[in-house]
XYZ file of C-alpha atoms in Angstrom:
330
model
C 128.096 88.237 101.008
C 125.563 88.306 103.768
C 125.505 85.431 106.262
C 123.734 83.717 109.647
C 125.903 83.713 112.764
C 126.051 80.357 113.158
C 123.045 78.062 112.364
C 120.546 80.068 110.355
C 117.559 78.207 110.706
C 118.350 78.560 114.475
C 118.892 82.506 113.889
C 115.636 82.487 112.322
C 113.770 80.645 115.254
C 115.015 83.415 117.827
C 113.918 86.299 115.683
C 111.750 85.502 112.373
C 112.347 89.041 111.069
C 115.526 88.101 110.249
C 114.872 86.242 107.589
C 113.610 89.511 106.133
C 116.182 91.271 107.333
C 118.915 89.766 105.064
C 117.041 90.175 101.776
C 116.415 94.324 102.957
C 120.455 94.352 104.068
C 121.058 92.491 100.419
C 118.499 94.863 98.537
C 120.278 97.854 100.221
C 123.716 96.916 99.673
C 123.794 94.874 96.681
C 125.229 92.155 98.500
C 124.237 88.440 97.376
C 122.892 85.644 100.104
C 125.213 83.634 101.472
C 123.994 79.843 99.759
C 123.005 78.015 103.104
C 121.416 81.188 104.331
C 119.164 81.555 101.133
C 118.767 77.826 100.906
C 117.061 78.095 105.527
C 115.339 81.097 104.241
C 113.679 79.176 101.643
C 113.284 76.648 104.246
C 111.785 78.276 106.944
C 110.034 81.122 105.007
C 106.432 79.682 106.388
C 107.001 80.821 109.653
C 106.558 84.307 108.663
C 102.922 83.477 108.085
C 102.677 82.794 111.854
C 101.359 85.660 113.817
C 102.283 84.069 117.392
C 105.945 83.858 115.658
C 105.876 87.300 113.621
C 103.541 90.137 114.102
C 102.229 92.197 110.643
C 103.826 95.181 112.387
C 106.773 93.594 112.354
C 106.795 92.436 108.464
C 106.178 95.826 107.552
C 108.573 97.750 109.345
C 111.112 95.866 106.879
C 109.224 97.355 103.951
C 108.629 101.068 105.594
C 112.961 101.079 105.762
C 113.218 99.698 102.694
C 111.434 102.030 101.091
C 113.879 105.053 102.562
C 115.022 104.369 98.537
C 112.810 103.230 95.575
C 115.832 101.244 94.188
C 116.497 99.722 97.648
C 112.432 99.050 97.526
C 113.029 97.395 94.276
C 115.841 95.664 94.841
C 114.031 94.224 98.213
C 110.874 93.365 95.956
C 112.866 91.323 93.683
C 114.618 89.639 96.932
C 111.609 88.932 98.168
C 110.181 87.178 94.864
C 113.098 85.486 94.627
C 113.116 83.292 97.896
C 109.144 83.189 97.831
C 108.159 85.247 100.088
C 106.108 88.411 98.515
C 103.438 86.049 97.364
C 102.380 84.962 101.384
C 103.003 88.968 102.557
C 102.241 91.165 99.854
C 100.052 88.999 97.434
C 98.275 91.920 95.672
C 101.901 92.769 93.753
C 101.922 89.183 92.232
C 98.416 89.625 91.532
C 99.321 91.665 88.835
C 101.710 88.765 86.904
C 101.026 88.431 83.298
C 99.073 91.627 82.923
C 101.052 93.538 80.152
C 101.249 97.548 78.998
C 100.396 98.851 75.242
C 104.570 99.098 74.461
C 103.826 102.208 72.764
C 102.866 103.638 75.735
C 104.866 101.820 78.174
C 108.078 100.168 76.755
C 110.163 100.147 80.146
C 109.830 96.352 81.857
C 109.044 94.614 79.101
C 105.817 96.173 79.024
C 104.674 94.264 82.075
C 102.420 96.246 84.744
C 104.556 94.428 87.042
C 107.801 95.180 85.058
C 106.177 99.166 84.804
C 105.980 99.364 88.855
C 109.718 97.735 89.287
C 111.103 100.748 86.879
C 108.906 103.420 88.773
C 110.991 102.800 91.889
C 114.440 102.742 90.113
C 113.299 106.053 88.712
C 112.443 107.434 92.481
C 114.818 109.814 93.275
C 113.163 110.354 96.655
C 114.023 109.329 100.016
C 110.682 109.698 101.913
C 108.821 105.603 102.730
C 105.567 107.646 101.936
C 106.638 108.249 98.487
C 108.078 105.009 97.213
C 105.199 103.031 99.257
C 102.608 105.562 97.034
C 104.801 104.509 94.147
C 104.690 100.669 94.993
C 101.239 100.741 95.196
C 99.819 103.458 92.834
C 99.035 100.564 90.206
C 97.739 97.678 92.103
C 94.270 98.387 90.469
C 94.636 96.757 87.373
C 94.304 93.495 88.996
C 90.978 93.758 88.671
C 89.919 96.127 85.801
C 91.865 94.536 83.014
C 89.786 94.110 79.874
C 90.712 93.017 76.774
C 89.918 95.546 73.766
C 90.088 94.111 70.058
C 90.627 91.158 71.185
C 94.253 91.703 71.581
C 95.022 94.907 74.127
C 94.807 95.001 77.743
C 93.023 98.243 79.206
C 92.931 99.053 82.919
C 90.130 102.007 83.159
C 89.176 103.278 86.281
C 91.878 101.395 87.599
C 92.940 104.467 90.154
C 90.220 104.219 92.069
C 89.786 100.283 92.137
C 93.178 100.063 94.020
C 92.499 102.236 96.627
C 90.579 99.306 98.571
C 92.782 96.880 97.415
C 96.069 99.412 99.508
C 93.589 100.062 102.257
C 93.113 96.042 102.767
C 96.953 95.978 102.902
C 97.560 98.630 105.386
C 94.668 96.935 107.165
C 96.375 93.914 107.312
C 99.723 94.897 107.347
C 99.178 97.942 109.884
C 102.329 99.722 109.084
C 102.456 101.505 112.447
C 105.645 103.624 110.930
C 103.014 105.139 108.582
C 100.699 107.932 110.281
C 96.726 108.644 109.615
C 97.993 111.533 106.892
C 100.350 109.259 105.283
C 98.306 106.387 105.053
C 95.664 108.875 103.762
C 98.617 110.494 101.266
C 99.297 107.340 99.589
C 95.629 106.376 99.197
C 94.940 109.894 97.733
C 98.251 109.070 94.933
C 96.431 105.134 94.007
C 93.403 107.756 93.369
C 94.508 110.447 91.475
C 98.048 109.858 90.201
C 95.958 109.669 86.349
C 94.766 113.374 86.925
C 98.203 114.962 86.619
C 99.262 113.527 83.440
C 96.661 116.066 82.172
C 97.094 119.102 84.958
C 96.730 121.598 81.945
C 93.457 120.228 80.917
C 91.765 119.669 84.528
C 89.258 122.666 85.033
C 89.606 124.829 88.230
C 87.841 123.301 90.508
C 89.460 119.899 90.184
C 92.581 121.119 89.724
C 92.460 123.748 93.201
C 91.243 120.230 95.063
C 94.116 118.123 93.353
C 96.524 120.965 94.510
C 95.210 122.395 97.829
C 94.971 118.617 99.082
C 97.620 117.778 101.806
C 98.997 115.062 99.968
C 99.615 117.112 97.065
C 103.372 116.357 97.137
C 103.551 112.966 97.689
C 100.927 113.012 95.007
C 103.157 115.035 92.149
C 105.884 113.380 93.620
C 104.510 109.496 92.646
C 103.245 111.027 89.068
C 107.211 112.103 88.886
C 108.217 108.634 88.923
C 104.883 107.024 86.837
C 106.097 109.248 84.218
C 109.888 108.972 84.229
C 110.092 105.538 84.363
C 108.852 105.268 80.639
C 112.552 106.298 80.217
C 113.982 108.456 76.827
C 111.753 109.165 73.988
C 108.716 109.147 75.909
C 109.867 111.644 79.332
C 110.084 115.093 79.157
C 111.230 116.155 82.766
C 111.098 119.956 81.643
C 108.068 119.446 80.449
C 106.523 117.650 83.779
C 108.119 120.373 85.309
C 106.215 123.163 83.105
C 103.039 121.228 83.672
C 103.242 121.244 87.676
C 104.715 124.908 87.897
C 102.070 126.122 85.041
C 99.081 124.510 87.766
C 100.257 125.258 90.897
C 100.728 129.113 89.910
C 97.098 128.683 88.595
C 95.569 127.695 91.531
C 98.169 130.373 93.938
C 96.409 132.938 92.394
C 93.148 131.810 94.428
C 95.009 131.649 97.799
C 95.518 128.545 99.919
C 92.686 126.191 100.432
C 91.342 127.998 103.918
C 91.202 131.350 102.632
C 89.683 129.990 99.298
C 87.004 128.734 101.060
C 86.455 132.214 103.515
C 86.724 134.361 99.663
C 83.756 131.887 97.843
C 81.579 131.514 101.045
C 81.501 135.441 101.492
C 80.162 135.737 98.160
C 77.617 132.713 98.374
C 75.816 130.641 101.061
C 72.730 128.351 101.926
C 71.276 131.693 104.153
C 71.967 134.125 100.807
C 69.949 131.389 98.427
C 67.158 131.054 101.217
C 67.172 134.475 101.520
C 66.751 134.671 97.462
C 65.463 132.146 96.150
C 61.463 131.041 98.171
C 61.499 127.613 96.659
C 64.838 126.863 98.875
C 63.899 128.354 101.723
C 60.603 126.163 102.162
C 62.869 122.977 100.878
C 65.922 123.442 102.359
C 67.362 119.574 101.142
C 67.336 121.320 97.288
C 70.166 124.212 98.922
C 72.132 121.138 97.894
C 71.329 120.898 94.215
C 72.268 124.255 93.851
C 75.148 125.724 96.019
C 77.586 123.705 94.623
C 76.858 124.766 91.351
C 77.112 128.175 92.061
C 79.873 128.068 94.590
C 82.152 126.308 90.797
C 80.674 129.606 89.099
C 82.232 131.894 92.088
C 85.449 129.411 91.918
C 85.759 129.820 88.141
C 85.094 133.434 87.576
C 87.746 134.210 90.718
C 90.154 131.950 88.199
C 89.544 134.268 85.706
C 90.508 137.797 87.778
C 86.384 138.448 88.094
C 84.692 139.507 91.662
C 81.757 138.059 90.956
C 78.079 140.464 91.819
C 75.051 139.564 93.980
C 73.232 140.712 90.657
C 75.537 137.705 88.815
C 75.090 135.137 91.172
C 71.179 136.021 91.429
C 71.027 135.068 87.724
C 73.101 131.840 87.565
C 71.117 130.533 90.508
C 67.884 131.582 88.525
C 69.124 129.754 85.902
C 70.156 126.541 87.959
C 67.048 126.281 89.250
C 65.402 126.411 86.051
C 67.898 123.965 84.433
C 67.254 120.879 86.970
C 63.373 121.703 87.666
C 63.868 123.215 91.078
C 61.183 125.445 90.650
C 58.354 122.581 90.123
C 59.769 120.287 92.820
């Protein structure tokens, strides 16, 4: 049992974070709240709202160490709802009440997006705050993109990349001065992309060697790891999440890391080779843009495929770019 020193709305008064405190000390130990305690807490929660009282950076220091653990995360989530707090502090989570899964797809929770999230951090069997933050947040997109298909099932599309302004509001607000630039940027890159590895094997190569040479590749796999366990038996295959992320990565080692990728595909093609080429692009130089990229994928995908690509090759593909999009009348 976890309880005040003394009077706890007094406790509370010298230090709000306290009151926080105790549910991440309960959440972490599995201890309950001592009745009197819970019942000031309830009490006095308001104050946290006050930023001459409580500062953001303070709030969320009690969610960076609870989330050394996704259970501990969880369990302080659930605290947190409990005493009426996460609604004033982290509205964007209870956002998401009501909003239900397809239970063929996602069983675990009751098929709640809510429920979903919860189960994501009991299945986190990492210790890092970047990770079980990424996995906290990774779904907080479907506040706003729920539709409702046939009149009866919830869809969330695009849903990755409406949350990423919803988590960059929070860390806005919230500061999170525990969390660097990278990590901040690590998390927001998972609430992007964490849809693109369920499918790694069917990503072409130049979305795939971007997924993987990014540096938040690992917290990245790592929040995909838990999206997918948490469906529980029947529907996750850990060997074959395993095969999947070991079949890609190999894929895209075979190109070389991302800064020597780069060197290999520019020393086969560049704005100064098409000018050089191509007339039309030398006396417009903004169309270089319509058609290096293009050819740089080409380079990119025949490297994938064990080919050094020719000047001869690349002559023709850009010949044939520029003939596909009109270049050569602009």
């Amino acid at each position: 049992v976890i309880k005040a020193v003394g009077d706890a709305k007094e406790r509370f008064l010298e230090d709000a974070s306290r009151i926080l405190r105790i549910v991440r000390f309960a959440a972490k130990l599995g201890f309950q709240i001592e009745q009197s305690t819970r019942d000031a807490i309830i009490e006095m929660k308001d104050i946290l709202l006050d930023r001459d009282v409580i500062s953001a950076e303070a709030i969320s220091k009690e969610f960076y160490k609870a989330a050394k653990s996704g259970k501990m995360l969880r369990n302080f989530i659930e605290g947190l709802i409990a005493v009426g707090i996460l609604i004033d502090i982290l509205p964007e989570f209870q956002a998401m009440e009501g909003l239900m899964h397809n239970p063929a797809h996602h069983p675990e929770g009751d098929s709640k997006v809510i429920g979903h999230i919860l189960e994501c951090l009991s299945a986190s069997k990492f210790n890092d705050p970047v990770i079980n933050l990424g996995v906290l947040f990774h779904d907080f997109g479907k506040a706003t993109t729920f539709e409702l298909k046939d009149g009866y099932k919830l869809t969330y599309h695009g849903h990755e990349a409406a949350g990423v302004p919803i988590v960059e509001k929070i860390f806005d607000r919230m500061r999170f001065p525990d969390l660097t630039s990278a990590d901040k940027e690590n998390i927001l890159n998972a609430v992007a992309n964490h849809m693109l590895v369920h499918g790694l094997d069917k990503l072409n190569i130049k979305t795939l060697t971007k997924l993987i040479n990014n540096p938040g590749w690992e917290v990245l796999k790592s929040v995909s790891y838990c999206d997918e366990a948490s469906r529980g038996t029947g529907l996750w295959n850990p060997a074959a999440f395993e095969k999947r992320i070991q079949d890609a990565e190999a894929k895209v080692a075979v190109l070389g890391d991302a800064e020597g990728l780069r060197k290999r595909i520019k020393e086969k093609i560049d704005g100064q080779k098409l000018m050089l080429w191509f007339p039309i692009l030398n006396e417009k130089k903004a169309l270089i843009g319509k058609v290096l990229p293009d050819l740089q994928d080409f380079v990119l995908d025949q490297l994938n495929k064990g080919h050094d690509v020719t000047d001869e090759e690349l002559y023709a593909k850009g010949t044939e770019i520029i003939k596909s999009k009109n270049l050569d009348q602009s």
